[in-house]
C-alpha atoms as one frame of an Amber mdcrd trajectory, in Angstrom:
protein
   0.421  -0.213   0.390   1.289   3.106  -0.790   1.479   6.286   1.792  -0.364
   8.910   0.641   1.073  12.056  -0.631   1.102  14.838   1.541  -0.124  17.042
   0.038  -3.045  15.721   1.173  -2.621  15.675   4.681  -3.761  17.848   6.902
  -0.677  20.356   8.304  -2.594  21.538  11.485  -1.984  25.867  11.709   0.760
  27.065  14.339  -0.265  29.080  17.782   1.175  31.583  16.464  -2.328  31.977
  13.949  -4.895  30.716  16.255  -3.447  33.541  18.979  -3.291  36.220  15.657
  -6.770  35.057  14.959  -8.491  34.966  18.499  -6.233  39.059  18.592  -8.283
  39.604  15.671 -11.204  38.936  16.488 -11.049  40.654  20.171  -9.472  43.998
  18.467 -12.801  43.204  16.561 -14.666  43.735  19.532 -13.176  47.466  19.860
 -14.523  48.955  16.941 -17.172  52.010  17.570 -20.371  49.870  16.757 -23.205
  51.979  17.004 -27.326  52.108  16.598 -28.085  48.655  14.144 -24.758  48.006
  13.758 -23.958  46.341  17.150 -27.486  44.086  16.362 -26.370  42.845  13.351
 -22.591  42.263  14.756 -21.851  38.306  14.899 -19.775  36.828  17.964 -16.559
  36.592  15.586 -15.043  35.774  19.215 -17.454  32.389  19.857 -17.446  31.159
  16.126 -13.289  31.052  16.070 -13.585  29.324  19.459 -15.517  26.717  18.010
 -13.745  26.367  14.848 -10.613  25.923  16.624 -12.607  23.908  19.177 -14.167
  21.571  16.943 -10.664  21.590  13.983  -7.583  22.045  16.998  -8.733  20.648
  20.235  -5.628  20.704  21.356  -4.678  24.072  21.300  -7.392  25.254  22.855
  -9.278  24.661  26.489 -11.252  25.942  28.528  -8.921  28.236  30.358  -8.244
  29.691  27.124 -12.351  29.729  26.412 -13.010  31.837  30.132  -9.740  33.766
  28.966 -11.348  34.626  25.648 -14.405  35.794  27.841 -12.601  37.901  30.537
 -11.431  40.111  27.609 -15.070  39.760  25.469 -16.034  41.579  28.536 -13.363
  43.990  29.310 -13.800  45.312  25.302 -18.081  45.787  25.614 -17.735  47.381
  29.364 -19.995  43.884  30.419 -19.901  42.566  33.536 -16.713  40.673  34.511
 -17.159  37.805  33.134 -20.657  36.917  31.763 -18.897  36.452  28.724 -16.371
  34.081  30.846 -18.763  31.572  31.209 -20.730  31.490  28.529 -17.764  30.570
  26.094 -16.788  28.516  29.125 -20.249  26.702  28.043 -19.556  26.902  24.403
 -16.578  25.663  24.468 -17.632  21.910  26.481 -20.850  22.069  23.782 -17.960
  22.333  21.275 -15.914  18.955  22.898 -18.878  17.309  23.089 -20.240  17.736
  19.699 -17.382  17.644  17.980 -17.950  13.157  16.485 -20.605  14.580  15.070
 -20.069  18.036  13.368 -16.811  16.536  12.149 -19.475  14.148  10.952 -21.261
  16.155   8.851 -20.487  18.398   5.163 -19.772  22.276   5.873 -22.813  23.030
   4.943 -24.088  21.049   7.451 -22.582  22.045  10.056 -23.673  25.489   9.674
 -27.326  23.673  11.725 -24.872  22.484  14.750 -23.075  26.089  14.756 -26.485
  28.345  14.977 -27.419  26.202  17.681 -24.297  26.599  19.567 -24.958  29.919
  18.947 -28.421  30.443  19.682 -27.820  28.904  23.446 -24.675  30.505  23.966
 -26.292  33.626  23.851 -29.581  32.562  25.396 -27.132  32.242  28.387 -25.955
  35.218  28.475 -29.041  37.157  27.975 -30.140  34.577  31.001 -27.514  35.902
  32.543 -28.431  39.436  31.846 -32.087  39.114  33.480 -31.331  37.781  35.823
 -28.306  40.607  36.880 -31.232  42.772  36.507 -30.499  44.051  33.480 -32.866
  44.996  30.189 -33.935  42.124  28.065 -33.405  42.438  25.198 -34.717  42.534
  21.945 -36.171  39.163  19.242 -32.843  40.390  17.300 -30.515  39.518  19.451
 -31.919  36.926  20.287 -31.864  35.356  16.273 -29.448  37.305  14.245 -26.534
  37.809  15.658 -26.416  33.909  15.212 -28.639  33.472  12.371 -25.347  35.918
  10.582 -23.082  33.964  12.434 -24.622  29.902  11.190 -24.625  32.050   7.545
 -20.641  33.074   7.727 -19.001  29.573   8.728 -18.900  27.929   5.960 -16.534
  30.738   4.962 -14.312  30.476   8.016 -12.468  27.542   7.273 -11.593  28.741
   4.343 -10.360  31.190   5.522  -7.806  29.821   8.449  -7.464  27.534   6.182
  -5.075  29.304   3.992  -3.161  29.954   7.274   1.402  29.838   6.847   1.556
  26.909   8.220   4.861  25.603   9.308   7.092  23.694   6.420   6.648  19.770
   5.999   9.258  18.109   7.185  10.965  16.219   3.939  10.096  12.848   2.289
  12.500  10.398   2.179  12.400   8.041  -0.732
């Protein structure tokens, strides 16, 4: 049986690329969003957490998810810990559903991503409601997760173009 050519094997991206993408998602939160832009802005950090949690689980962890949540809370001036809780729960759900999500094509994965994003929004809204903040309107509950899920098929195309470490030379 002949070995597979190196071009067909998937090479993991570098840690630097993973951390740079997560850092860019946090910078995305610092943009001056106003009015309707706040309601249609997908949670890019949660999408990247889902992506890296599915395709590079060894590089992600609940600790990184918690740290990303804390940084997201600081970036959005939220109560410290709301996003940390939701991102940690999201990471646990991603690891639970990872084998199932990987068994589907990208477009079918979109439905699972939508479910994960809706659960994340629901948990965040529930915690905000328990803390006494006003309940967001329906667009916050539906539009942000829907736009995030619609962006899912394009996210792997962007992230798989990452600079990869050089493949080891093949012996003859």
